[in-house]
Coordinates of N, CA, C and O in Angstrom, one line a residue:
M1 N 8.6 10.9 24.6 CA 8.8 9.9 23.6 C 7.5 9.7 22.8 O 6.5 9.5 23.4
S2 N 7.6 9.8 21.5 CA 6.4 9.6 20.7 C 6.4 8.3 20.0 O 7.5 8.0 19.4
A3 N 5.3 7.6 20.0 CA 5.3 6.3 19.3 C 4.9 6.6 17.8 O 4.1 7.5 17.5
K4 N 5.4 5.8 16.9 CA 5.0 5.9 15.5 C 3.6 5.4 15.3 O 3.2 4.5 16.0
L5 N 2.9 5.9 14.3 CA 1.6 5.4 14.0 C 1.8 4.2 13.1 O 2.8 4.1 12.4
H6 N 0.8 3.4 13.0 CA 0.9 2.2 12.2 C -0.2 2.2 11.2 O -1.3 2.6 11.4
A7 N 0.1 1.6 10.0 CA -0.9 1.6 8.9 C -2.0 0.7 9.1 O -3.1 0.9 8.6
V8 N -1.9 -0.4 9.9 CA -2.9 -1.4 10.1 C -3.6 -1.0 11.4 O -3.0 -1.0 12.4
P9 N -5.0 -0.8 11.3 CA -5.7 -0.4 12.5 C -5.7 -1.6 13.5 O -5.7 -2.8 13.1
E10 N -5.8 -1.3 14.8 CA -5.8 -2.4 15.8 C -7.0 -3.3 15.6 O -6.9 -4.5 15.9
A11 N -8.1 -2.8 15.2 CA -9.3 -3.6 15.0 C -9.1 -4.7 14.0 O -9.7 -5.8 14.1
V12 N -8.3 -4.5 13.0 CA -8.0 -5.4 12.0 C -7.1 -6.5 12.4 O -7.3 -7.7 12.2
T13 N -6.1 -6.2 13.2 CA -5.1 -7.2 13.7 C -5.5 -7.8 15.0 O -4.9 -8.9 15.3
D14 N -6.3 -7.2 15.8 CA -6.6 -7.7 17.1 C -5.4 -7.8 18.0 O -5.3 -8.6 18.9
I15 N -4.4 -7.0 17.7 CA -3.1 -7.0 18.5 C -2.9 -5.6 18.9 O -2.9 -4.7 18.1
A16 N -2.6 -5.4 20.2 CA -2.3 -4.1 20.6 C -0.9 -3.7 20.1 O 0.1 -4.5 20.3
V17 N -0.7 -2.6 19.5 CA 0.5 -2.1 19.0 C 1.1 -1.1 19.9 O 0.5 -0.1 20.2
T18 N 2.3 -1.4 20.4 CA 3.0 -0.4 21.3 C 4.4 -0.3 20.8 O 5.0 -1.2 20.2
G19 N 5.0 0.9 21.1 CA 6.4 1.1 20.7 C 6.6 1.3 19.2 O 5.6 1.5 18.5
D20 N 7.8 1.3 18.8 CA 8.2 1.5 17.5 C 8.0 0.2 16.7 O 8.4 -0.8 17.1
P21 N 7.4 0.3 15.5 CA 7.2 -0.8 14.6 C 8.6 -1.2 14.0 O 9.5 -0.4 13.9
P22 N 8.7 -2.5 13.6 CA 9.9 -2.8 12.9 C 10.1 -2.0 11.6 O 9.1 -1.6 11.0
E23 N 11.3 -1.8 11.2 CA 11.5 -1.0 9.9 C 10.9 -1.8 8.8 O 11.1 -3.0 8.7
F24 N 10.2 -1.1 7.9 CA 9.6 -1.8 6.7 C 9.9 -1.0 5.5 O 9.6 0.2 5.5
D25 N 10.5 -1.6 4.5 CA 10.9 -0.9 3.3 C 10.1 -1.6 2.2 O 10.5 -2.7 1.8
P26 N 9.0 -1.1 1.7 CA 8.2 -1.8 0.7 C 9.0 -2.1 -0.6 O 8.8 -3.2 -1.2
R27 N 9.8 -1.2 -1.0 CA 10.6 -1.4 -2.2 C 11.5 -2.6 -2.0 O 11.6 -3.5 -2.8
Q28 N 12.2 -2.7 -0.9 CA 13.1 -3.8 -0.6 C 12.4 -5.1 -0.5 O 12.9 -6.1 -0.9
T29 N 11.2 -5.1 0.1 CA 10.4 -6.3 0.3 C 10.0 -6.9 -1.1 O 10.1 -8.1 -1.4
I30 N 9.6 -6.0 -2.0 CA 9.3 -6.4 -3.4 C 10.5 -6.9 -4.1 O 10.5 -7.9 -4.8
E31 N 11.6 -6.2 -4.0 CA 12.9 -6.6 -4.7 C 13.4 -7.9 -4.2 O 13.8 -8.7 -4.9
D32 N 13.2 -8.2 -2.9 CA 13.6 -9.5 -2.3 C 12.8 -10.6 -2.8 O 13.2 -11.8 -2.8
A33 N 11.5 -10.3 -3.3 CA 10.6 -11.4 -3.8 C 11.0 -11.8 -5.2 O 10.5 -12.8 -5.7
L34 N 11.9 -11.0 -5.9 CA 12.2 -11.4 -7.3 C 13.1 -12.6 -7.3 O 14.1 -12.7 -6.6
P35 N 12.7 -13.7 -8.0 CA 13.5 -14.9 -8.0 C 14.9 -14.6 -8.6 O 15.1 -13.7 -9.4
E36 N 15.8 -15.5 -8.1 CA 17.2 -15.3 -8.5 C 17.3 -15.5 -10.1 O 16.7 -16.4 -10.7
G37 N 18.1 -14.7 -10.7 CA 18.3 -14.7 -12.1 C 17.3 -13.9 -12.9 O 17.5 -13.7 -14.1
M38 N 16.3 -13.3 -12.2 CA 15.4 -12.5 -12.9 C 15.7 -11.0 -12.7 O 16.4 -10.7 -11.7
E39 N 15.3 -10.1 -13.6 CA 15.6 -8.7 -13.5 C 14.3 -7.9 -13.7 O 13.4 -8.4 -14.4
W40 N 14.3 -6.8 -13.1 CA 13.1 -5.9 -13.3 C 13.3 -5.2 -14.7 O 14.4 -4.9 -15.1
D41 N 12.2 -4.9 -15.4 CA 12.3 -4.2 -16.6 C 12.2 -2.7 -16.2 O 12.1 -2.3 -15.1
E42 N 12.3 -1.8 -17.2 CA 12.4 -0.4 -17.0 C 11.1 0.2 -16.3 O 11.2 1.0 -15.4
R43 N 10.0 -0.3 -16.7 CA 8.7 0.1 -16.1 C 8.6 -0.2 -14.6 O 8.3 0.6 -13.8
E44 N 9.1 -1.5 -14.3 CA 9.0 -1.9 -12.9 C 10.0 -1.1 -12.1 O 9.7 -0.8 -10.9
L45 N 11.2 -0.8 -12.6 CA 12.1 0.0 -11.9 C 11.6 1.4 -11.5 O 11.8 1.9 -10.4
V46 N 10.9 2.0 -12.5 CA 10.3 3.3 -12.2 C 9.2 3.1 -11.1 O 9.2 3.9 -10.2
L47 N 8.4 2.1 -11.2 CA 7.4 1.9 -10.2 C 8.0 1.6 -8.8 O 7.5 2.1 -7.8
L48 N 9.1 0.9 -8.8 CA 9.8 0.7 -7.5 C 10.3 2.0 -6.9 O 10.2 2.2 -5.7
G49 N 10.8 2.9 -7.8 CA 11.3 4.2 -7.3 C 10.1 5.0 -6.8 O 10.2 5.7 -5.7
I50 N 9.0 5.0 -7.5 CA 7.8 5.7 -7.0 C 7.3 5.1 -5.6 O 7.0 5.9 -4.7
L51 N 7.3 3.8 -5.5 CA 6.9 3.2 -4.3 C 7.8 3.6 -3.1 O 7.3 3.9 -2.0
G52 N 9.1 3.7 -3.4 CA 10.0 4.1 -2.3 C 9.8 5.5 -1.9 O 9.8 5.8 -0.7
R53 N 9.6 6.4 -2.9 CA 9.3 7.8 -2.5 C 8.0 8.0 -1.8 O 7.9 8.8 -0.8
Q54 N 7.0 7.2 -2.2 CA 5.7 7.3 -1.5 C 5.9 6.8 0.0 O 5.3 7.4 0.9
A55 N 6.7 5.8 0.2 CA 6.9 5.3 1.6 C 7.6 6.4 2.4 O 7.3 6.6 3.6
Q56 N 8.5 7.2 1.8 CA 9.2 8.3 2.5 C 8.1 9.3 2.9 O 8.2 9.9 4.0
H57 N 7.3 9.7 2.0 CA 6.2 10.7 2.2 C 5.3 10.2 3.4 O 4.9 11.0 4.2
V58 N 4.9 8.9 3.3 CA 4.1 8.4 4.4 C 4.7 8.5 5.7 O 4.1 8.9 6.7
E59 N 6.0 8.2 5.8 CA 6.7 8.3 7.1 C 6.7 9.7 7.6 O 6.5 9.9 8.8
K60 N 6.9 10.7 6.7 CA 6.9 12.1 7.2 C 5.5 12.5 7.6 O 5.3 13.2 8.6
L61 N 4.5 12.1 6.9 CA 3.1 12.4 7.3 C 2.7 11.7 8.6 O 2.1 12.4 9.5
E62 N 3.2 10.5 8.8 CA 2.9 9.8 10.1 C 3.6 10.5 11.3 O 3.0 10.6 12.3
A63 N 4.8 11.0 11.0 CA 5.5 11.7 12.1 C 4.8 13.0 12.4 O 4.6 13.4 13.6
E64 N 4.3 13.7 11.4 CA 3.6 15.0 11.6 C 2.3 14.7 12.4 O 1.9 15.4 13.3
L65 N 1.6 13.7 12.0 CA 0.3 13.3 12.7 C 0.6 12.9 14.1 O -0.2 13.3 15.0
A66 N 1.7 12.2 14.4 CA 2.0 11.8 15.7 C 2.3 13.1 16.6 O 2.0 13.2 17.7
D67 N 3.0 14.1 16.0 CA 3.3 15.3 16.7 C 2.1 16.2 16.9 O 2.0 16.7 18.0
R68 N 1.3 16.3 15.9 CA 0.1 17.2 16.0 C -1.1 16.6 16.6 O -2.0 17.3 17.0
G69 N -1.3 15.3 16.4 CA -2.5 14.6 16.9 C -3.5 14.5 15.9 O -3.5 15.1 14.8
Y70 N -4.5 13.7 16.2 CA -5.6 13.5 15.2 C -6.6 14.6 15.1 O -7.3 14.7 14.1
V71 N -6.7 15.4 16.2 CA -7.7 16.5 16.2 C -7.1 17.8 15.9 O -6.0 18.1 16.4
D72 N -7.7 18.6 15.1 CA -7.2 19.9 14.7 C -8.3 20.9 14.9 O -9.5 20.6 15.1
T73 N -7.9 22.2 14.9 CA -8.9 23.3 15.1 C -9.0 24.0 13.7 O -8.0 24.3 13.1
G74 N -10.3 24.1 13.3 CA -10.5 24.7 12.0 C -10.4 26.2 12.0 O -10.1 26.8 13.1
S75 N -10.6 26.9 10.9 CA -10.4 28.3 10.8 C -11.4 29.1 11.7 O -11.1 30.3 12.1
K76 N -12.5 28.5 12.0 CA -13.5 29.2 12.8 C -13.6 28.6 14.2 O -14.6 28.8 14.9
G77 N -12.6 27.9 14.6 CA -12.5 27.4 15.9 C -13.2 26.0 16.1 O -13.2 25.5 17.2
Q78 N -13.7 25.5 15.1 CA -14.4 24.2 15.2 C -13.4 23.0 15.3 O -12.2 23.1 14.8
V79 N -13.8 22.0 16.0 CA -12.9 20.8 16.1 C -13.1 19.9 14.9 O -14.2 19.7 14.5
R80 N -12.0 19.5 14.3 CA -12.1 18.7 13.1 C -10.9 17.7 13.1 O -10.0 17.8 13.8
I81 N -11.1 16.7 12.3 CA -10.0 15.7 12.2 C -8.9 16.3 11.4 O -9.1 17.1 10.5
S82 N -7.7 15.9 11.8 CA -6.5 16.4 11.1 C -6.5 16.1 9.6 O -6.8 15.0 9.2
P83 N -6.1 17.1 8.8 CA -6.0 16.8 7.4 C -4.9 15.7 7.0 O -4.9 15.1 6.0
F84 N -4.0 15.5 8.0 CA -3.0 14.4 7.8 C -3.6 13.1 7.7 O -3.1 12.2 7.0
V85 N -4.8 12.9 8.4 CA -5.4 11.6 8.4 C -5.9 11.3 6.9 O -5.7 10.2 6.4
S86 N -6.6 12.2 6.3 CA -7.1 11.9 4.9 C -6.0 11.8 3.9 O -6.0 11.0 3.0
E87 N -4.9 12.6 4.1 CA -3.8 12.5 3.2 C -3.1 11.2 3.3 O -2.7 10.6 2.3
L88 N -3.0 10.7 4.6 CA -2.4 9.4 4.7 C -3.2 8.3 4.1 O -2.7 7.4 3.4
R89 N -4.5 8.4 4.2 CA -5.4 7.4 3.6 C -5.2 7.4 2.1 O -5.1 6.3 1.5
L90 N -5.1 8.6 1.5 CA -4.9 8.7 0.0 C -3.5 8.1 -0.3 O -3.4 7.4 -1.4
Q91 N -2.5 8.4 0.5 CA -1.2 7.8 0.2 C -1.1 6.3 0.3 O -0.5 5.7 -0.5
Y92 N -1.8 5.7 1.3 CA -1.9 4.3 1.4 C -2.5 3.7 0.2 O -2.1 2.7 -0.4
A93 N -3.6 4.3 -0.3 CA -4.3 3.8 -1.5 C -3.4 3.9 -2.7 O -3.3 3.0 -3.5
A94 N -2.7 5.0 -2.8 CA -1.8 5.2 -4.0 C -0.6 4.2 -3.9 O -0.3 3.6 -5.0
M95 N -0.1 3.9 -2.7 CA 1.0 2.9 -2.6 C 0.5 1.5 -3.0 O 1.2 0.7 -3.7
A96 N -0.8 1.2 -2.6 CA -1.3 -0.1 -3.0 C -1.5 -0.3 -4.5 O -1.2 -1.3 -5.0
R97 N -1.9 0.8 -5.1 CA -2.0 0.7 -6.6 C -0.7 0.6 -7.3 O -0.6 -0.2 -8.2
V98 N 0.3 1.3 -6.8 CA 1.7 1.1 -7.4 C 2.2 -0.3 -7.2 O 2.7 -0.9 -8.1
A99 N 2.0 -0.8 -5.9 CA 2.5 -2.1 -5.6 C 1.8 -3.2 -6.4 O 2.5 -4.1 -6.9
E100 N 0.5 -3.0 -6.7 CA -0.2 -4.0 -7.5 C 0.3 -4.0 -9.0 O 0.2 -5.0 -9.7
A101 N 0.8 -2.8 -9.4 CA 1.3 -2.7 -10.8 C 2.6 -3.4 -11.0 O 3.0 -3.7 -12.2
I102 N 3.3 -3.7 -9.9 CA 4.6 -4.4 -10.1 C 4.3 -5.9 -10.0 O 3.9 -6.4 -9.0
R103 N 4.5 -6.5 -11.2 CA 4.2 -7.9 -11.3 C 5.5 -8.8 -11.1 O 6.5 -8.6 -11.7
L104 N 5.3 -9.7 -10.2 CA 6.4 -10.7 -10.0 C 6.2 -11.8 -11.1 O 5.1 -12.0 -11.6
P105 N 7.3 -12.4 -11.5 CA 7.2 -13.4 -12.6 C 6.2 -14.5 -12.4 O 5.5 -14.8 -13.4
D106 N 5.9 -15.0 -11.2 CA 4.9 -16.0 -11.0 C 3.5 -15.5 -11.1 O 2.5 -16.2 -11.1
E107 N 3.3 -14.1 -11.1 CA 2.0 -13.5 -11.1 C 1.6 -13.2 -12.5 O 0.4 -12.8 -12.7
A108 N 2.4 -13.4 -13.5 CA 2.1 -13.0 -14.8 C 0.9 -13.7 -15.4 O 0.1 -13.2 -16.1
E109 N 0.7 -15.0 -15.0 CA -0.4 -15.7 -15.5 C -1.6 -15.7 -14.6 O -2.6 -16.4 -15.0
K110 N -1.6 -15.1 -13.5 CA -2.7 -15.1 -12.6 C -3.8 -14.2 -13.1 O -3.5 -13.2 -13.7
P111 N -5.1 -14.5 -12.8 CA -6.2 -13.6 -13.2 C -6.1 -12.2 -12.5 O -5.4 -12.1 -11.4
K112 N -6.7 -11.2 -13.0 CA -6.7 -9.9 -12.4 C -7.3 -9.9 -11.0 O -6.8 -9.2 -10.1
S113 N -8.3 -10.6 -10.8 CA -9.0 -10.7 -9.5 C -9.9 -11.9 -9.4 O -10.2 -12.5 -10.4
V114 N -10.3 -12.2 -8.2 CA -11.2 -13.4 -8.0 C -12.5 -13.1 -8.8 O -13.0 -14.0 -9.4
R115 N -12.9 -11.9 -8.7 CA -14.2 -11.5 -9.4 C -14.1 -11.7 -10.9 O -15.0 -12.3 -11.6
H116 N -12.9 -11.3 -11.5 CA -12.7 -11.5 -13.0 C -12.7 -13.0 -13.3 O -13.2 -13.5 -14.3
Q117 N -12.0 -13.8 -12.4 CA -11.9 -15.2 -12.7 C -13.2 -15.9 -12.6 O -13.6 -16.7 -13.5
R118 N -14.1 -15.5 -11.7 CA -15.4 -16.1 -11.6 C -16.2 -15.8 -12.8 O -17.0 -16.6 -13.3
A119 N -16.1 -14.5 -13.2 CA -16.9 -14.1 -14.4 C -16.4 -14.9 -15.6 O -17.3 -15.4 -16.4
A120 N -15.1 -15.2 -15.8 CA -14.6 -16.0 -16.9 C -15.1 -17.4 -16.8 O -15.5 -18.0 -17.8
N121 N -15.1 -17.9 -15.6 CA -15.6 -19.3 -15.4 C -17.0 -19.5 -15.7 O -17.4 -20.4 -16.4
R122 N -17.8 -18.5 -15.3 CA -19.3 -18.6 -15.7 C -19.5 -18.4 -17.2 O -20.4 -19.1 -17.8
R123 N -18.7 -17.6 -17.8 CA -18.8 -17.4 -19.3 C -18.4 -18.7 -20.0 O -19.1 -19.1 -21.0
W124 N -17.4 -19.4 -19.6 CA -16.9 -20.6 -20.3 C -17.5 -21.9 -19.8 O -17.5 -22.9 -20.5
N125 N -18.1 -21.9 -18.6 CA -18.7 -23.1 -18.1 C -20.0 -22.7 -17.3 O -20.1 -22.7 -16.1
P126 N -21.0 -22.3 -18.1 CA -22.2 -21.7 -17.5 C -22.9 -22.6 -16.5 O -23.5 -22.1 -15.5
G127 N -22.9 -23.9 -16.7 CA -23.6 -24.8 -15.8 C -22.8 -25.4 -14.7 O -23.3 -26.1 -13.8
G128 N -21.5 -25.2 -14.8 CA -20.5 -25.8 -13.9 C -20.2 -25.0 -12.7 O -20.8 -24.0 -12.4
V129 N -19.3 -25.5 -11.9 CA -18.9 -24.9 -10.7 C -17.8 -23.8 -11.1 O -16.9 -24.1 -11.9
S130 N -17.9 -22.7 -10.4 CA -16.9 -21.6 -10.7 C -15.9 -21.5 -9.6 O -16.0 -21.9 -8.5

C-alpha cells in the first residue's frame, strides 16, 4: 500500500500526515466560492480549465514520485534527488499563479498585495500610519 504525497510539508503544518489525504479539487473549490447569481467570464473559465488540468498533472507526478521515491540514480551512478521533486515544485508554483489570476467578485477592489498597499499608503500619507 503506497501513501499519497502531500503538497504541504509536515514542518509547515506541525501535523503528522498519514494515509490518503481527502480528495481536493482546486477548480471545484474556486467554483464553490462564487456567490450565487454570479457567473465566470470567458477568461476565468479558461483559467479554471487550466487549473483543473494542472491538478491532474500534479496527481500523476505525485503518484510517480511515490512509486519511484525521492532518490534517483544519475547517468554516472551518482545519487541525486528525483527530477519529479523539482517538477512538482514548478507545478505547484504554476498552479498558485493561475489560482491568483482567478478573481472572485469580492476581491476585485482589494489591493494586489500588502506590499503594494503599504507603498500606496506611504505615498498618499507620508507622515501617517500605513
